[in-house]
GROMACS .gro file of C-alpha atoms in nm:
model
  437
    1MET     CA    1  -0.821   0.850   3.712
    2LYS     CA    2  -0.550   0.655   3.529
    3ILE     CA    3  -0.657   0.379   3.295
    4PHE     CA    4  -0.397   0.113   3.215
    5LEU     CA    5  -0.465  -0.048   2.885
    6THR     CA    6  -0.461  -0.419   2.818
    7PRO     CA    7  -0.119  -0.589   2.819
    8ARG     CA    8   0.024  -0.685   2.483
    9LYS     CA    9   0.009  -1.054   2.575
   10TYR     CA   10  -0.366  -1.038   2.622
   11ILE     CA   11  -0.420  -0.847   2.298
   12ARG     CA   12  -0.233  -1.116   2.105
   13SER     CA   13  -0.434  -1.404   2.253
   14SER     CA   14  -0.761  -1.213   2.222
   15ILE     CA   15  -0.708  -1.137   1.854
   16ARG     CA   16  -0.612  -1.495   1.778
   17GLN     CA   17  -0.919  -1.626   1.959
   18GLN     CA   18  -1.141  -1.382   1.771
   19VAL     CA   19  -0.998  -1.499   1.441
   20LYS     CA   20  -1.055  -1.862   1.538
   21ASN     CA   21  -1.415  -1.791   1.640
   22CYS     CA   22  -1.488  -1.590   1.329
   23SER     CA   23  -1.308  -1.789   1.059
   24VAL     CA   24  -1.571  -2.064   1.062
   25ARG     CA   25  -1.831  -1.796   0.990
   26VAL     CA   26  -1.662  -1.646   0.685
   27LYS     CA   27  -1.783  -1.903   0.427
   28ARG     CA   28  -2.121  -1.917   0.598
   29TYR     CA   29  -2.145  -1.537   0.581
   30ILE     CA   30  -2.058  -1.528   0.211
   31LEU     CA   31  -2.321  -1.796   0.136
   32ILE     CA   32  -2.589  -1.607   0.328
   33LEU     CA   33  -2.483  -1.285   0.156
   34GLY     CA   34  -2.550  -1.441  -0.183
   35LEU     CA   35  -2.891  -1.569  -0.076
   36LEU     CA   36  -2.991  -1.229   0.059
   37TYR     CA   37  -2.883  -1.018  -0.239
   38PRO     CA   38  -3.237  -0.990  -0.385
   39PHE     CA   39  -3.378  -0.860  -0.057
   40SER     CA   40  -3.102  -0.621   0.047
   41ALA     CA   41  -3.268  -0.302  -0.070
   42GLN     CA   42  -3.569  -0.359   0.152
   43LEU     CA   43  -3.415  -0.521   0.458
   44LEU     CA   44  -3.171  -0.392   0.718
   45ALA     CA   45  -3.052  -0.690   0.917
   46GLN     CA   46  -2.966  -0.689   1.285
   47ARG     CA   47  -2.615  -0.574   1.359
   48SER     CA   48  -2.376  -0.852   1.264
   49CYS     CA   49  -2.014  -0.971   1.278
   50ALA     CA   50  -1.902  -0.773   0.972
   51ALA     CA   51  -1.601  -0.602   1.133
   52HIS     CA   52  -1.517  -0.934   1.295
   53THR     CA   53  -1.536  -1.124   0.965
   54TYR     CA   54  -1.348  -0.848   0.784
   55LEU     CA   55  -1.064  -0.869   1.036
   56SER     CA   56  -1.039  -1.244   0.983
   57ASN     CA   57  -1.016  -1.195   0.606
   58GLU     CA   58  -0.755  -0.922   0.639
   59LEU     CA   59  -0.538  -1.131   0.873
   60GLN     CA   60  -0.543  -1.415   0.621
   61GLN     CA   61  -0.446  -1.183   0.334
   62ASP     CA   62  -0.189  -0.974   0.523
   63PRO     CA   63   0.049  -1.180   0.742
   64GLY     CA   64   0.206  -0.864   0.886
   65LEU     CA   65  -0.122  -0.720   1.012
   66LEU     CA   66  -0.125  -0.917   1.338
   67HIS     CA   67   0.218  -0.777   1.428
   68ARG     CA   68   0.108  -0.420   1.354
   69MET     CA   69  -0.204  -0.467   1.564
   70GLN     CA   70   0.010  -0.585   1.855
   71LEU     CA   71   0.239  -0.283   1.865
   72PRO     CA   72   0.269  -0.149   2.221
   73VAL     CA   73  -0.021   0.074   2.325
   74PRO     CA   74   0.079   0.385   2.525
   75THR     CA   75  -0.084   0.445   2.861
   76VAL     CA   76  -0.298   0.758   2.880
   77THR     CA   77  -0.484   0.936   3.156
   78VAL     CA   78  -0.858   1.002   3.147
   79GLN     CA   79  -0.981   1.269   3.385
   80ASP     CA   80  -1.274   1.216   3.619
   81ASN     CA   81  -1.596   1.387   3.516
   82THR     CA   82  -1.567   1.676   3.760
   83PRO     CA   83  -1.609   2.049   3.691
   84ASP     CA   84  -1.253   2.130   3.802
   85ALA     CA   85  -1.087   1.852   3.603
   86ALA     CA   86  -0.836   1.975   3.346
   87SER     CA   87  -0.970   1.937   2.993
   88PRO     CA   88  -0.755   1.720   2.768
   89ILE     CA   89  -0.660   1.820   2.416
   90VAL     CA   90  -0.945   1.784   2.169
   91TYR     CA   91  -0.831   1.579   1.872
   92ARG     CA   92  -0.997   1.695   1.547
   93ILE     CA   93  -1.011   1.438   1.269
   94PRO     CA   94  -1.055   1.543   0.902
   95VAL     CA   95  -1.327   1.338   0.734
   96VAL     CA   96  -1.407   1.275   0.368
   97ILE     CA   97  -1.738   1.110   0.278
   98HIS     CA   98  -1.752   0.896  -0.038
   99ILE     CA   99  -2.114   0.839  -0.148
  100LEU     CA  100  -2.168   0.561  -0.402
  101TYR     CA  101  -2.511   0.549  -0.565
  102LYS     CA  102  -2.694   0.396  -0.858
  103GLU     CA  103  -2.919   0.589  -1.093
  104GLY     CA  104  -3.262   0.609  -0.933
  105ASP     CA  105  -3.139   0.566  -0.576
  106ALA     CA  106  -3.276   0.798  -0.309
  107PRO     CA  107  -3.004   1.061  -0.261
  108VAL     CA  108  -2.781   1.090   0.043
  109THR     CA  109  -2.798   1.468   0.075
  110ASP     CA  110  -2.544   1.707   0.221
  111GLU     CA  111  -2.787   1.764   0.509
  112GLN     CA  112  -2.784   1.392   0.583
  113VAL     CA  113  -2.403   1.393   0.585
  114ILE     CA  114  -2.404   1.687   0.824
  115SER     CA  115  -2.649   1.503   1.050
  116GLN     CA  116  -2.405   1.212   1.069
  117ILE     CA  117  -2.106   1.431   1.152
  118ALA     CA  118  -2.316   1.601   1.421
  119ALA     CA  119  -2.415   1.262   1.566
  120LEU     CA  120  -2.051   1.148   1.577
  121ASN     CA  121  -1.949   1.463   1.759
  122ARG     CA  122  -2.232   1.439   2.011
  123ASP     CA  123  -2.150   1.076   2.088
  124PHE     CA  124  -1.773   1.112   2.109
  125ARG     CA  125  -1.800   1.433   2.315
  126LYS     CA  126  -2.065   1.289   2.550
  127GLN     CA  127  -2.304   1.565   2.446
  128ASN     CA  128  -2.583   1.329   2.343
  129ALA     CA  129  -2.912   1.407   2.515
  130ASP     CA  130  -2.970   1.043   2.610
  131THR     CA  131  -2.683   1.037   2.860
  132GLN     CA  132  -2.965   1.096   3.108
  133PHE     CA  133  -3.064   0.732   3.055
  134ILE     CA  134  -2.726   0.587   3.150
  135PRO     CA  135  -2.788   0.356   3.449
  136ALA     CA  136  -2.659   0.488   3.780
  137ALA     CA  137  -2.422   0.193   3.809
  138PHE     CA  138  -2.243   0.302   3.491
  139SER     CA  139  -2.279   0.681   3.495
  140ALA     CA  140  -1.939   0.738   3.658
  141ARG     CA  141  -1.772   0.526   3.390
  142ALA     CA  142  -1.912   0.720   3.093
  143ALA     CA  143  -1.661   0.960   2.940
  144ASP     CA  144  -1.608   1.238   2.690
  145ALA     CA  145  -1.351   1.116   2.435
  146HIS     CA  146  -1.251   1.472   2.342
  147ILE     CA  147  -1.237   1.359   1.979
  148GLU     CA  148  -1.420   1.554   1.708
  149PHE     CA  149  -1.483   1.492   1.341
  150VAL     CA  150  -1.476   1.770   1.082
  151LEU     CA  151  -1.551   1.756   0.710
  152ALA     CA  152  -1.228   1.820   0.521
  153ARG     CA  153  -1.176   2.172   0.389
  154ALA     CA  154  -0.883   2.092   0.160
  155ASP     CA  155  -0.844   1.800  -0.079
  156PRO     CA  156  -0.514   1.611  -0.126
  157GLN     CA  157  -0.401   1.882  -0.372
  158GLY     CA  158  -0.473   2.155  -0.119
  159ARG     CA  159  -0.781   2.285  -0.301
  160ALA     CA  160  -1.104   2.377  -0.127
  161THR     CA  161  -1.353   2.094  -0.083
  162SER     CA  162  -1.679   2.029   0.096
  163GLY     CA  163  -1.545   1.692   0.212
  164ILE     CA  164  -1.839   1.520   0.038
  165LEU     CA  165  -1.776   1.321  -0.281
  166ARG     CA  166  -2.033   1.142  -0.494
  167LYS     CA  167  -1.995   0.881  -0.765
  168ARG     CA  168  -2.256   0.702  -0.969
  169THR     CA  169  -2.184   0.330  -0.993
  170SER     CA  170  -2.324   0.029  -1.173
  171ILE     CA  171  -2.267  -0.191  -0.867
  172GLN     CA  172  -2.601  -0.293  -0.718
  173PHE     CA  173  -2.470  -0.391  -0.375
  174PHE     CA  174  -2.131  -0.377  -0.207
  175SER     CA  175  -2.001  -0.621   0.054
  176ILE     CA  176  -1.692  -0.670   0.270
  177ASP     CA  177  -1.470  -0.738  -0.032
  178ASP     CA  178  -1.367  -0.368  -0.036
  179ARG     CA  179  -1.479  -0.298  -0.394
  180ILE     CA  180  -1.648   0.012  -0.254
  181LYS     CA  181  -1.299   0.146  -0.179
  182SER     CA  182  -1.167   0.099  -0.534
  183SER     CA  183  -1.243   0.317  -0.836
  184ALA     CA  184  -1.133   0.032  -1.062
  185HIS     CA  185  -1.401  -0.195  -0.916
  186GLY     CA  186  -1.698   0.040  -0.918
  187GLY     CA  187  -1.626   0.215  -0.590
  188GLN     CA  188  -1.408   0.518  -0.517
  189ASP     CA  189  -1.046   0.531  -0.410
  190GLY     CA  190  -0.993   0.674  -0.065
  191TRP     CA  191  -0.793   0.986   0.003
  192ASN     CA  192  -0.457   0.964   0.181
  193ALA     CA  193  -0.528   0.773   0.503
  194SER     CA  194  -0.255   0.965   0.688
  195GLN     CA  195  -0.451   1.286   0.625
  196TYR     CA  196  -0.818   1.182   0.632
  197LEU     CA  197  -1.069   0.943   0.784
  198ASN     CA  198  -1.238   0.796   0.478
  199ILE     CA  199  -1.604   0.700   0.521
  200TRP     CA  200  -1.769   0.518   0.232
  201VAL     CA  201  -2.149   0.515   0.210
  202GLY     CA  202  -2.336   0.280  -0.022
  203ASN     CA  203  -2.591   0.003  -0.056
  204MET     CA  204  -2.459  -0.303   0.127
  205ALA     CA  205  -2.551  -0.662   0.049
  206GLY     CA  206  -2.757  -0.872   0.285
  207GLY     CA  207  -2.858  -0.579   0.503
  208LEU     CA  208  -2.497  -0.543   0.624
  209LEU     CA  209  -2.485  -0.220   0.824
  210GLY     CA  210  -2.114  -0.150   0.811
  211TYR     CA  211  -1.758  -0.248   0.885
  212ALA     CA  212  -1.428  -0.082   0.971
  213SER     CA  213  -1.064  -0.144   0.891
  214PRO     CA  214  -0.844  -0.245   1.186
  215VAL     CA  215  -0.570  -0.025   1.327
  216GLY     CA  216  -0.255  -0.112   1.134
  217GLY     CA  217  -0.442  -0.220   0.821
  218ALA     CA  218  -0.348  -0.142   0.461
  219PRO     CA  219  -0.359   0.237   0.400
  220GLU     CA  220  -0.561   0.204   0.078
  221LYS     CA  221  -0.832   0.018   0.271
  222ASP     CA  222  -0.823   0.233   0.583
  223GLY     CA  223  -1.156   0.375   0.695
  224VAL     CA  224  -1.519   0.291   0.760
  225VAL     CA  225  -1.800   0.161   0.537
  226ILE     CA  226  -2.166   0.234   0.618
  227HIS     CA  227  -2.495   0.123   0.462
  228THR     CA  228  -2.700   0.415   0.324
  229GLY     CA  229  -2.988   0.294   0.542
  230ALA     CA  230  -2.785   0.338   0.860
  231PHE     CA  231  -2.607   0.665   0.784
  232GLY     CA  232  -2.703   0.985   0.960
  233SER     CA  233  -3.040   1.067   1.111
  234MET     CA  234  -3.254   1.164   0.811
  235GLY     CA  235  -3.309   1.087   0.445
  236THR     CA  236  -3.217   0.728   0.362
  237ALA     CA  237  -3.153   0.635   0.728
  238LYS     CA  238  -3.417   0.391   0.854
  239ALA     CA  239  -3.520   0.294   1.207
  240PRO     CA  240  -3.389   0.139   1.422
  241TYR     CA  241  -3.057   0.261   1.276
  242ASN     CA  242  -3.143   0.625   1.216
  243LYS     CA  243  -2.950   0.807   1.487
  244GLY     CA  244  -2.607   0.778   1.329
  245ARG     CA  245  -2.479   0.522   1.576
  246THR     CA  246  -2.377   0.260   1.326
  247THR     CA  247  -2.106   0.507   1.226
  248THR     CA  248  -2.025   0.574   1.592
  249HIS     CA  249  -1.984   0.198   1.642
  250GLU     CA  250  -1.766   0.150   1.333
  251VAL     CA  251  -1.548   0.453   1.406
  252GLY     CA  252  -1.500   0.299   1.751
  253HIS     CA  253  -1.355  -0.007   1.573
  254TRP     CA  254  -1.141   0.221   1.355
  255LEU     CA  255  -1.004   0.367   1.677
  256GLY     CA  256  -0.910   0.029   1.818
  257LEU     CA  257  -1.215  -0.081   2.017
  258GLN     CA  258  -1.347  -0.436   2.018
  259HIS     CA  259  -1.706  -0.545   2.063
  260ILE     CA  260  -1.792  -0.519   2.429
  261TRP     CA  261  -1.833  -0.897   2.471
  262GLY     CA  262  -1.493  -0.961   2.312
  263ASP     CA  263  -1.647  -1.160   2.024
  264MET     CA  264  -1.652  -1.478   2.229
  265TYR     CA  265  -1.875  -1.637   2.493
  266CYS     CA  266  -1.829  -1.435   2.814
  267GLY     CA  267  -1.526  -1.280   2.646
  268ASP     CA  268  -1.326  -0.969   2.726
  269ASP     CA  269  -1.279  -0.661   2.511
  270GLY     CA  270  -0.951  -0.577   2.684
  271VAL     CA  271  -1.093  -0.273   2.864
  272ASP     CA  272  -1.107  -0.289   3.243
  273ASP     CA  273  -1.426  -0.090   3.305
  274THR     CA  274  -1.657  -0.273   3.064
  275PRO     CA  275  -1.812  -0.575   3.238
  276PRO     CA  276  -1.793  -0.918   3.074
  277GLN     CA  277  -2.109  -1.032   2.904
  278ARG     CA  278  -2.222  -1.350   2.736
  279SER     CA  279  -2.273  -1.218   2.383
  280SER     CA  280  -2.410  -0.927   2.183
  281SER     CA  281  -2.731  -0.751   2.285
  282ARG     CA  282  -3.017  -0.700   2.041
  283GLY     CA  283  -3.303  -0.457   2.012
  284CYS     CA  284  -3.362  -0.229   2.309
  285PRO     CA  285  -3.301  -0.416   2.638
  286LYS     CA  286  -3.443  -0.285   2.964
  287GLY     CA  287  -3.341  -0.316   3.327
  288ILE     CA  288  -3.052  -0.519   3.464
  289ILE     CA  289  -2.951  -0.821   3.256
  290SER     CA  290  -2.682  -1.018   3.436
  291THR     CA  291  -2.464  -1.266   3.250
  292CYS     CA  292  -2.114  -1.406   3.306
  293ASP     CA  293  -2.121  -1.331   3.681
  294ASN     CA  294  -2.108  -0.956   3.616
  295GLY     CA  295  -2.285  -0.880   3.943
  296THR     CA  296  -2.553  -0.628   4.026
  297THR     CA  297  -2.455  -0.390   3.746
  298GLY     CA  298  -2.534  -0.642   3.472
  299ASP     CA  299  -2.447  -0.611   3.105
  300MET     CA  300  -2.347  -0.273   2.962
  301TYR     CA  301  -2.584  -0.313   2.668
  302MET     CA  302  -2.608   0.064   2.625
  303ASN     CA  303  -2.241   0.081   2.518
  304TYR     CA  304  -2.179   0.197   2.162
  305MET     CA  305  -1.972  -0.117   2.098
  306ASP     CA  306  -2.266  -0.352   2.160
  307PHE     CA  307  -2.526  -0.438   1.894
  308THR     CA  308  -2.819  -0.258   2.059
  309ASP     CA  309  -3.049  -0.038   1.847
  310ASP     CA  310  -2.944   0.324   1.794
  311ALA     CA  311  -3.202   0.463   2.036
  312CYS     CA  312  -3.068   0.251   2.321
  313THR     CA  313  -2.691   0.311   2.306
  314ASN     CA  314  -2.542   0.611   2.478
  315LEU     CA  315  -2.187   0.576   2.611
  316PHE     CA  316  -1.819   0.504   2.579
  317THR     CA  317  -1.637   0.424   2.904
  318LYS     CA  318  -1.323   0.588   3.040
  319GLY     CA  319  -1.129   0.276   2.953
  320GLN     CA  320  -1.252   0.280   2.594
  321VAL     CA  321  -1.173   0.651   2.569
  322ALA     CA  322  -0.822   0.583   2.699
  323ARG     CA  323  -0.767   0.321   2.431
  324MET     CA  324  -0.890   0.550   2.152
  325ARG     CA  325  -0.691   0.852   2.268
  326ALA     CA  326  -0.377   0.641   2.300
  327LEU     CA  327  -0.370   0.617   1.921
  328PHE     CA  328  -0.301   0.992   1.897
  329VAL     CA  329  -0.017   1.036   2.148
  330ASN     CA  330   0.351   1.003   2.057
  331GLY     CA  331   0.399   0.663   1.901
  332GLY     CA  332   0.026   0.611   1.846
  333GLN     CA  333  -0.078   0.467   1.512
  334ARG     CA  334  -0.324   0.747   1.431
  335GLN     CA  335  -0.105   1.036   1.554
  336VAL     CA  336  -0.014   1.133   1.196
  337LEU     CA  337  -0.373   1.254   1.138
  338LEU     CA  338  -0.317   1.541   1.379
  339ALA     CA  339  -0.064   1.691   1.136
  340SER     CA  340  -0.308   1.685   0.843
  341ASN     CA  341  -0.351   2.004   0.641
  342ALA     CA  342  -0.706   1.908   0.549
  343LEU     CA  343  -0.863   2.148   0.799
  344THR     CA  344  -0.676   2.458   0.685
  345ASP     CA  345  -0.875   2.782   0.683
  346ASN     CA  346  -0.698   2.894   0.364
  347PRO     CA  347  -0.713   2.623   0.098
  348LEU     CA  348  -0.644   2.697  -0.266
  349PRO     CA  349  -0.954   2.791  -0.467
  350ALA     CA  350  -1.160   2.494  -0.573
  351LEU     CA  351  -1.169   2.397  -0.937
  352PRO     CA  352  -1.494   2.506  -1.108
  353GLU     CA  353  -1.771   2.251  -1.076
  354GLU     CA  354  -1.912   2.112  -1.398
  355GLN     CA  355  -2.215   2.315  -1.502
  356GLU     CA  356  -2.458   2.296  -1.791
  357GLU     CA  357  -2.380   2.644  -1.916
  358THR     CA  358  -2.085   2.706  -2.149
  359GLU     CA  359  -1.788   2.882  -1.989
  360GLY     CA  360  -1.780   3.247  -2.095
  361THR     CA  361  -2.150   3.279  -2.184
  362ALA     CA  362  -2.293   3.265  -1.831
  363LEU     CA  363  -2.187   3.384  -1.490
  364LEU     CA  364  -2.017   3.107  -1.295
  365ILE     CA  365  -1.948   3.181  -0.930
  366ARG     CA  366  -1.684   3.019  -0.711
  367LEU     CA  367  -1.706   2.988  -0.331
  368TYR     CA  368  -1.407   2.929  -0.104
  369PRO     CA  369  -1.302   2.809   0.142
  370ASN     CA  370  -1.579   2.553   0.146
  371PRO     CA  371  -1.663   2.455   0.420
  372THR     CA  372  -1.574   2.773   0.608
  373PRO     CA  373  -1.609   2.870   0.976
  374ASP     CA  374  -1.595   3.247   0.944
  375LEU     CA  375  -1.543   3.414   0.604
  376LEU     CA  376  -1.681   3.312   0.263
  377THR     CA  377  -1.513   3.451  -0.050
  378ILE     CA  378  -1.716   3.479  -0.372
  379THR     CA  379  -1.566   3.537  -0.716
  380GLY     CA  380  -1.702   3.505  -1.070
  381ASN     CA  381  -1.581   3.449  -1.425
  382LEU     CA  382  -1.773   3.760  -1.539
  383PRO     CA  383  -1.819   4.102  -1.374
  384MET     CA  384  -2.053   4.087  -1.073
  385VAL     CA  385  -2.054   4.453  -0.965
  386GLY     CA  386  -2.409   4.582  -0.929
  387LYS     CA  387  -2.567   4.238  -0.920
  388ARG     CA  388  -2.773   4.117  -0.624
  389LEU     CA  389  -2.639   3.842  -0.399
  390THR     CA  390  -2.876   3.624  -0.197
  391VAL     CA  391  -2.804   3.342   0.049
  392VAL     CA  392  -3.067   3.100   0.180
  393ASN     CA  393  -3.038   2.812   0.425
  394HIS     CA  394  -3.138   2.451   0.358
  395THR     CA  395  -3.502   2.531   0.437
  396GLY     CA  396  -3.510   2.813   0.180
  397GLN     CA  397  -3.512   3.091   0.441
  398LEU     CA  398  -3.331   3.408   0.333
  399VAL     CA  399  -3.035   3.472   0.564
  400TYR     CA  400  -2.832   3.730   0.369
  401GLN     CA  401  -2.864   3.963   0.071
  402ALA     CA  402  -2.653   4.245  -0.066
  403ARG     CA  403  -2.574   4.447  -0.378
  404ILE     CA  404  -2.225   4.351  -0.496
  405GLY     CA  405  -1.984   4.646  -0.499
  406LYS     CA  406  -1.657   4.485  -0.611
  407SER     CA  407  -1.528   4.193  -0.814
  408THR     CA  408  -1.438   3.980  -0.513
  409LEU     CA  409  -1.687   3.970  -0.228
  410GLN     CA  410  -1.625   3.843   0.125
  411VAL     CA  411  -1.923   3.754   0.343
  412PRO     CA  412  -1.874   3.713   0.722
  413VAL     CA  413  -2.053   3.395   0.835
  414ARG     CA  414  -1.902   3.335   1.179
  415GLN     CA  415  -2.234   3.404   1.355
  416TRP     CA  416  -2.437   3.182   1.123
  417GLN     CA  417  -2.556   2.841   1.236
  418GLU     CA  418  -2.366   2.536   1.116
  419GLY     CA  419  -2.521   2.377   0.811
  420LEU     CA  420  -2.583   2.393   0.439
  421TYR     CA  421  -2.643   2.722   0.253
  422PHE     CA  422  -2.711   2.817  -0.109
  423VAL     CA  423  -2.554   3.126  -0.268
  424LYS     CA  424  -2.694   3.291  -0.582
  425VAL     CA  425  -2.578   3.593  -0.777
  426GLU     CA  426  -2.810   3.737  -1.042
  427GLY     CA  427  -2.746   3.549  -1.366
  428SER     CA  428  -2.575   3.250  -1.202
  429LYS     CA  429  -2.680   2.906  -1.088
  430PRO     CA  430  -2.703   2.861  -0.708
  431GLN     CA  431  -2.392   2.719  -0.546
  432LYS     CA  432  -2.383   2.550  -0.207
  433PHE     CA  433  -2.144   2.588   0.081
  434ILE     CA  434  -2.122   2.450   0.432
  435LYS     CA  435  -2.085   2.669   0.738
  436ALA     CA  436  -1.848   2.481   0.968
  437ARG     CA  437  -1.793   2.531   1.337
   0.00000   0.00000   0.00000
């Protein structure tokens, strides 16, 4: 099935109309944001026009952005969902997570990060269990994007990394002013946007759930921002935004998708197989809701690009998948990510993490590559021969133990389940590593 993407002429008029619709909300949004600051820690608002408002601000600040957003979009083919259909290339995107927190905040753990990456991959690969609830009228339109997200294994200097960064900040709440993306303003600078998808996680003002930079935006701002209360499926994530789908929604924006109603009354998102609808959906709608003469199928309120609660969204369409995948073909604006070295299996050894003990007086172990899909190498600053090695999973269950017989030890982990593990050698502090797929 061939999907022809929206003509350039439509994209231009659609973007301009969105900006017109949203610009009147910008000052109103900022005013409301100020009023809600005291309540932000307790309240997660309904999904809002944050990406929409952010785009309006960026277009005002960057006159060249509109032109870059209107660059021709290649046409791609999306296969029908049949067993004998040829599988397209799976695009694997390196991800770095920047966690900004204040002293005393509930932590966003590595396990929570992993739960978010897992949710992204289920949703973009159409492996989410709730596909069974897709209405019959839309089931043939739902598609596997063949896009996967992987925590970076190498940092910009080529050294091993977990892909998870943390920084303590004095900023109480962040907003759409992008301070969260700037080390100089209390946030954290992103890594090279041509090599990584940057995802910033922090406390957002006014219950704002998240926003994404547009395709063609400034490289130093490129990426996605998510509220700690809507990130992943455990820990700080709170219902009804605790299935990781705020990030799915915002990454959809990062990959060029609009809101399904086109951000205007009975608007159009520029994708042929998403029906028009009057406006955003809220909560968890049921049954057929028909607006804008969209016939017996009704609104596609279960689409990830609507504002429905996490538990009630479950699909991208073939047309949306075509638009996202078009960014990675020759000439596509995200194609450069496919050449990233961030997912190498052989990064340089990581620099030693800061530890309380003084170097030279205690055993400090180093694990690399980290994350790793198959082989974990363990070295130490002091002799380890004869010492006992133990590895436990995130629940504390023992999964591996051995007596070390040489100075550098390699542990095969290919058959282990994905997730977080803790490694300890007698006389050392435990160190963590992530088993990747």
